[in-house]
Short mmCIF file of C-alpha atoms and ligand atoms in Angstrom, two decimals:
data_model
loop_
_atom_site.label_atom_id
_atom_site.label_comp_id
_atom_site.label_asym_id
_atom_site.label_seq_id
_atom_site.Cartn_x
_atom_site.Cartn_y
_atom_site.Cartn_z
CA UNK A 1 1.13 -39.08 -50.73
CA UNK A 2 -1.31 -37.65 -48.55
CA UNK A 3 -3.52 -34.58 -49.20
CA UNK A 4 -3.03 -31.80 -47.20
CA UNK A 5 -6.08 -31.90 -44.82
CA UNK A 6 -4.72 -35.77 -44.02
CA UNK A 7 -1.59 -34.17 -42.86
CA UNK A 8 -0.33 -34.46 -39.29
CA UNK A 9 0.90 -30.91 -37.94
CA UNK A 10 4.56 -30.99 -38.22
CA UNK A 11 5.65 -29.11 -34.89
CA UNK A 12 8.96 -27.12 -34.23
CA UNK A 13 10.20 -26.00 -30.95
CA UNK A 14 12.65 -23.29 -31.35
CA UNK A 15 14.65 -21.55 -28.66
CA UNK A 16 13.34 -18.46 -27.14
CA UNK A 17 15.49 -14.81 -28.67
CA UNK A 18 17.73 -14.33 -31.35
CA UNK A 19 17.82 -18.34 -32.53
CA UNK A 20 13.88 -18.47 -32.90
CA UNK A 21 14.10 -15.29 -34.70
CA UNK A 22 16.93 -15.97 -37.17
CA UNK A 23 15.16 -19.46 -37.58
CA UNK A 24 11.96 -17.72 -38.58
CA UNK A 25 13.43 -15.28 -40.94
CA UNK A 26 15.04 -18.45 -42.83
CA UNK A 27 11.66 -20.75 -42.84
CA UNK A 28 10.18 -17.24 -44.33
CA UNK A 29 12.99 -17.73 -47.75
CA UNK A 30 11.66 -21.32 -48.06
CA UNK A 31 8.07 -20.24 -47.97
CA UNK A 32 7.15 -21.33 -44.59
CA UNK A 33 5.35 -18.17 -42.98
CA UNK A 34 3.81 -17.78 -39.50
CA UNK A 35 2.17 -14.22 -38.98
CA UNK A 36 0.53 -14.57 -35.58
CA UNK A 37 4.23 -14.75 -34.49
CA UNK A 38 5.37 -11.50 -35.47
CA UNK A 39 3.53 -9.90 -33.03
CA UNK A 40 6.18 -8.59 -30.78
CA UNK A 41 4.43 -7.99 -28.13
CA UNK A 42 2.67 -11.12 -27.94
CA UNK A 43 2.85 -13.41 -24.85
CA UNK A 44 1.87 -16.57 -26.69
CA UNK A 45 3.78 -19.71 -26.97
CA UNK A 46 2.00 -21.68 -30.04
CA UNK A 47 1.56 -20.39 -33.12
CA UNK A 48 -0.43 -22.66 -35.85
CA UNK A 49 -0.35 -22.44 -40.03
CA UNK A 50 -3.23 -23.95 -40.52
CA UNK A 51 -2.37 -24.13 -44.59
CA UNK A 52 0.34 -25.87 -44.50
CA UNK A 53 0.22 -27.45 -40.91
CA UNK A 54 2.63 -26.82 -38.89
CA UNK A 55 2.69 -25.43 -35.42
CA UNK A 56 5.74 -23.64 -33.84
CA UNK A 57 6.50 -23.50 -30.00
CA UNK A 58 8.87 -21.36 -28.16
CA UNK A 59 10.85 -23.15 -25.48
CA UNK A 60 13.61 -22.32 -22.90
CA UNK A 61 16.81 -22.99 -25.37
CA UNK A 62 17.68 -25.84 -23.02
CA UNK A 63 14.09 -27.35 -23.35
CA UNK A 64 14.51 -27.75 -26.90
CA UNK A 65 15.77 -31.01 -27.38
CA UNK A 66 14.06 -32.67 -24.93
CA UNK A 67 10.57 -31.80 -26.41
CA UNK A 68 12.42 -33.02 -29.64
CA UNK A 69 13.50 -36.25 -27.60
CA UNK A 70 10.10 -37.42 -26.34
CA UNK A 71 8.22 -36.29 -29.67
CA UNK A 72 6.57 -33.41 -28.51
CA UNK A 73 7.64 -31.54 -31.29
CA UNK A 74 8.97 -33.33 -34.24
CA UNK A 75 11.96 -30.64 -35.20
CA UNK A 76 13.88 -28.07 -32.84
CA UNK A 77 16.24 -25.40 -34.10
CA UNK A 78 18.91 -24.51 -31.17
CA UNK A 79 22.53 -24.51 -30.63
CA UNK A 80 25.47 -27.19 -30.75
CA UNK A 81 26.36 -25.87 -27.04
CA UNK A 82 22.57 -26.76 -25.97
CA UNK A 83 22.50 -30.12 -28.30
CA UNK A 84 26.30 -30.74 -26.87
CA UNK A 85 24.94 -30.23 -23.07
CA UNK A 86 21.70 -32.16 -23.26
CA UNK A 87 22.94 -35.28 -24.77
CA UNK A 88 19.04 -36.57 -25.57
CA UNK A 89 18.47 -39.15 -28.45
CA UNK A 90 17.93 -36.87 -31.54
CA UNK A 91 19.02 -36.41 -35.20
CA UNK A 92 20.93 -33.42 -35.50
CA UNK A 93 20.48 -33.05 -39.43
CA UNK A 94 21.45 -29.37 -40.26
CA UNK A 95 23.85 -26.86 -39.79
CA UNK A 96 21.84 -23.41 -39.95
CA UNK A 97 25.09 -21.51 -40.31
CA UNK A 98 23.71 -18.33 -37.87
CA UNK A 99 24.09 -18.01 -34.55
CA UNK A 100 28.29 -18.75 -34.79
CA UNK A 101 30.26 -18.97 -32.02
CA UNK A 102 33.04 -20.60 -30.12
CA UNK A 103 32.71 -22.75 -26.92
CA UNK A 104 36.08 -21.56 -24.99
CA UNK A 105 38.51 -22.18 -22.37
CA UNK A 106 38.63 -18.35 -20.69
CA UNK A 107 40.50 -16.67 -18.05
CA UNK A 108 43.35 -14.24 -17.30
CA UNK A 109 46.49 -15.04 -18.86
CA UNK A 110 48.09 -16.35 -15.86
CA UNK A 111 45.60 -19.73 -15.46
CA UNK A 112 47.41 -20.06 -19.22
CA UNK A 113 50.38 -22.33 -17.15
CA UNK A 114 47.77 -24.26 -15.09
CA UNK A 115 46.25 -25.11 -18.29
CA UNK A 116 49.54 -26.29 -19.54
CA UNK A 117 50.86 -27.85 -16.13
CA UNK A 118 47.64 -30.14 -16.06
CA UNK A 119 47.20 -28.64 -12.41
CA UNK A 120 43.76 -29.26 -10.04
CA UNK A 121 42.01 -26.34 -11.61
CA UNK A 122 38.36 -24.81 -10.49
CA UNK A 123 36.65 -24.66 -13.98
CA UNK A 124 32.72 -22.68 -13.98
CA UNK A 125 30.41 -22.96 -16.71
CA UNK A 126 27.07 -23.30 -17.23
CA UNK A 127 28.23 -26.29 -19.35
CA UNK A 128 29.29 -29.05 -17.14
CA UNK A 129 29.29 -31.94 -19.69
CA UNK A 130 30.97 -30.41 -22.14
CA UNK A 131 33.53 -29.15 -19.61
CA UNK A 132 33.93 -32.70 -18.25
CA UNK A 133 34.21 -33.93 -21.64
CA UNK A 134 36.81 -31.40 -22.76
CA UNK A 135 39.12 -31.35 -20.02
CA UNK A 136 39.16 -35.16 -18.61
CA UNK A 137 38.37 -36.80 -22.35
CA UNK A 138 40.66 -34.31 -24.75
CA UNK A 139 42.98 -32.60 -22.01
CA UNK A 140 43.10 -35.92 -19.89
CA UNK A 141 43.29 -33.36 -16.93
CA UNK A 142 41.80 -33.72 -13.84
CA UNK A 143 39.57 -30.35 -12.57
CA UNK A 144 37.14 -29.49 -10.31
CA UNK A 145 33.89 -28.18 -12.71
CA UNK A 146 31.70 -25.65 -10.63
CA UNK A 147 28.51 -25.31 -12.75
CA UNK A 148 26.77 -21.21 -12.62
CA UNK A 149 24.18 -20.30 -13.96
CA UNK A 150 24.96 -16.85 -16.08
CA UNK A 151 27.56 -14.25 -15.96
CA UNK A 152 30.29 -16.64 -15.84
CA UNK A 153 33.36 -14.19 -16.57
CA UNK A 154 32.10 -13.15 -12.86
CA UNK A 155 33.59 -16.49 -11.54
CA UNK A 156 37.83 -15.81 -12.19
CA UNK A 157 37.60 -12.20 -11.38
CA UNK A 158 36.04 -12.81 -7.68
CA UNK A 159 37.89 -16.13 -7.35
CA UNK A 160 35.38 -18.67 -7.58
CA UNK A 161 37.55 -20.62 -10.22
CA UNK A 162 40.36 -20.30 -12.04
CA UNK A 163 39.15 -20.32 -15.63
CA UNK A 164 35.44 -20.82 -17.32
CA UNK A 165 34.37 -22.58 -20.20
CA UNK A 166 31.85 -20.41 -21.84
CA UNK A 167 30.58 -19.01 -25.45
CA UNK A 168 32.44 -15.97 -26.93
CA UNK A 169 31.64 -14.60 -29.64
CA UNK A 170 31.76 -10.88 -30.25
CA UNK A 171 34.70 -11.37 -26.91
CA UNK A 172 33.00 -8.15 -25.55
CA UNK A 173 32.59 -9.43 -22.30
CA UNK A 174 36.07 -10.96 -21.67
CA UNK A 175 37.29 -7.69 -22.94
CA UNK A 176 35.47 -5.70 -20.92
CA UNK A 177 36.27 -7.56 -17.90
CA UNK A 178 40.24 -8.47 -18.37
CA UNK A 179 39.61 -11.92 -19.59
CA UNK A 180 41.50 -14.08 -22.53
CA UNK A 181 40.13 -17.57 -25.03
CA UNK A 182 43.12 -19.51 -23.81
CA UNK A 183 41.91 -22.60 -25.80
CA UNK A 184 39.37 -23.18 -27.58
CA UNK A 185 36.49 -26.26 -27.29
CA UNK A 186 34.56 -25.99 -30.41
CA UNK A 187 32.63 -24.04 -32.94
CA UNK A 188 29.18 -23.82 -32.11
CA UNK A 189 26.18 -22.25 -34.64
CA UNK A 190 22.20 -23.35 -34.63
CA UNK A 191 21.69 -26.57 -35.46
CA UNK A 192 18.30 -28.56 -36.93
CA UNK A 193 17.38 -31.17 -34.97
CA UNK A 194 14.47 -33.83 -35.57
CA UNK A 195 12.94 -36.77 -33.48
CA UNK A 196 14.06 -40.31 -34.33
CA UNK A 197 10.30 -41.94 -35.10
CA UNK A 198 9.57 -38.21 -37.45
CA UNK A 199 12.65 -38.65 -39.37
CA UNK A 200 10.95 -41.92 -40.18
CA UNK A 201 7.14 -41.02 -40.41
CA UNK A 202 7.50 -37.75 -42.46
CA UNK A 203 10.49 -38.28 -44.17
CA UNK A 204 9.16 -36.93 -47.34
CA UNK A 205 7.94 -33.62 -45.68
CA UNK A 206 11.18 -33.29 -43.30
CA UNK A 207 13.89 -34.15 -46.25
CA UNK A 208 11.96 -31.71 -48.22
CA UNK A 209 11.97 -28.99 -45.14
CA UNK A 210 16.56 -29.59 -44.87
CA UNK A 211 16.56 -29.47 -48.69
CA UNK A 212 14.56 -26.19 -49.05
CA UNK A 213 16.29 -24.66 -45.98
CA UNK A 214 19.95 -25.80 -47.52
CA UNK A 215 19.03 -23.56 -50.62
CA UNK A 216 18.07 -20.30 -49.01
CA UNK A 217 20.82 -20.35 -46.53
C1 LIG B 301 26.86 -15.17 -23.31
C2 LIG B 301 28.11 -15.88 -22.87
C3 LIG B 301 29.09 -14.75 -22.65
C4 LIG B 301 28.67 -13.75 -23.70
C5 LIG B 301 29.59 -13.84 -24.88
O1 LIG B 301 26.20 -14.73 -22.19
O2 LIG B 301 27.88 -16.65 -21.70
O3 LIG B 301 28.94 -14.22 -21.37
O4 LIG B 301 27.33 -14.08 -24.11
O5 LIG B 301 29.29 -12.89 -25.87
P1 LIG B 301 30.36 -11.86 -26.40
O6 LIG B 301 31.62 -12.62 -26.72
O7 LIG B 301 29.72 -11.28 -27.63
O8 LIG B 301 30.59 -10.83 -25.34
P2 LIG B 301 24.66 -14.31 -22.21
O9 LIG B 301 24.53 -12.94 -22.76
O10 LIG B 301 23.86 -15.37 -22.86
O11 LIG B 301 24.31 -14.23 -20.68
P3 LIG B 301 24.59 -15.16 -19.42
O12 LIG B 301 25.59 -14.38 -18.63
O13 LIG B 301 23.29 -15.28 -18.75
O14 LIG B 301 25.16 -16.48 -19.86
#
């Protein structure tokens, strides 16, 4: 095995907010620290521990496995919806159990019978693939997907589509704005994910990394 000053940095991308957060808090349990990013107010994007190497980036969610895809960073901690979306050649290899939520079919309770009726429906999301996927794979219904950006529940109030396919998961916002789940997609939580030539090259540190992180969670 190599001594520690022959070691490679090991480099994780994590999403940008709550994800990169959450991840942090459970790399802390396994022993994996990184001080310089605790500084809330910091506008940084790299952080380095130069003791055990390893360098941590903050991307754009969406970002995440790309970097992860071309080897920029050798792990990435984001979300099945993001991982689902992106469709890059990566090793999802952990379920990190936070971040749980459902990928929904939403709208008012009347688009219910257009659902059922396999009708030409409008369906916004910021998720086209895994709209496509849903409705003309599972559903085998044909639908017109109208890809947004944010605020989604905006699109069957002001008649831009009839339903979305979006995340819920307090359902605050539906509530608040008259909206129902009238099916559900999938369960979605933050996954690990970890380029195809690492998994291979630092096996022994990354197996070691899933098996630590499988204990403290
Ligand atoms: C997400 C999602 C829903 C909301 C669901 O939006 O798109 O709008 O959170 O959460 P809830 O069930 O707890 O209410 P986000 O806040 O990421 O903003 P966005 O409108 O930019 O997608």
């Amino acid at each position: 095995m190599d001594t520690i000053e022959e070691q490679r940095y090991l480099t994780f991308a994590l999403g940008k907010g709550r994800l990169a957060k959450q991840a942090l808090a459970a790399f802390e349990k396994t022993g994996i620290t990184c001080q310089e990013m605790k500084d809330k107010d910091t506008r940084k994007l790299i952080f380095v521990n130069e003791e055990l190497k390893l360098k941590f980036f903050l991307a754009k969610g969406p970002d995440v496995p790309t970097y992860v895809e071309y080897g920029a960073a050798d792990i990435g901690i984001v979300g099945k919806d993001t991982i689902l979306e992106e469709a890059r050649n990566i090793y999802e290899v952990l379920d990190l159990g936070f971040g749980k939520c459902r990928m929904c079919v939403c709208g008012p309770k009347e688009a219910e019978e257009l659902l059922k009726h396999h009708e030409l429906i409008r369906v916004a999301t910021k998720y086209p693939r895994i709209a496509k996927n849903y409705f003309y794979n599972r559903k085998h219904q044909t639908v017109e997907i109208i890809k947004l950006n944010g605020s989604i529940e905006l699109a069957p109030i002001v008649g831009l589509s009839e339903v979305i396919v979006d995340i819920v998961e307090t359902g605050s916002t539906l509530r608040e704005n008259g909206l129902h789940v009238l099916e559900e997609v999938c369960p979605l939580s933050a996954r690990m994910v970890v380029n195809q030539v690492s998994m291979k090259m630092e096996h022994e540190r990354i197996t070691r990394l899933i098996q630590d992180l499988k204990e403290v969670l």
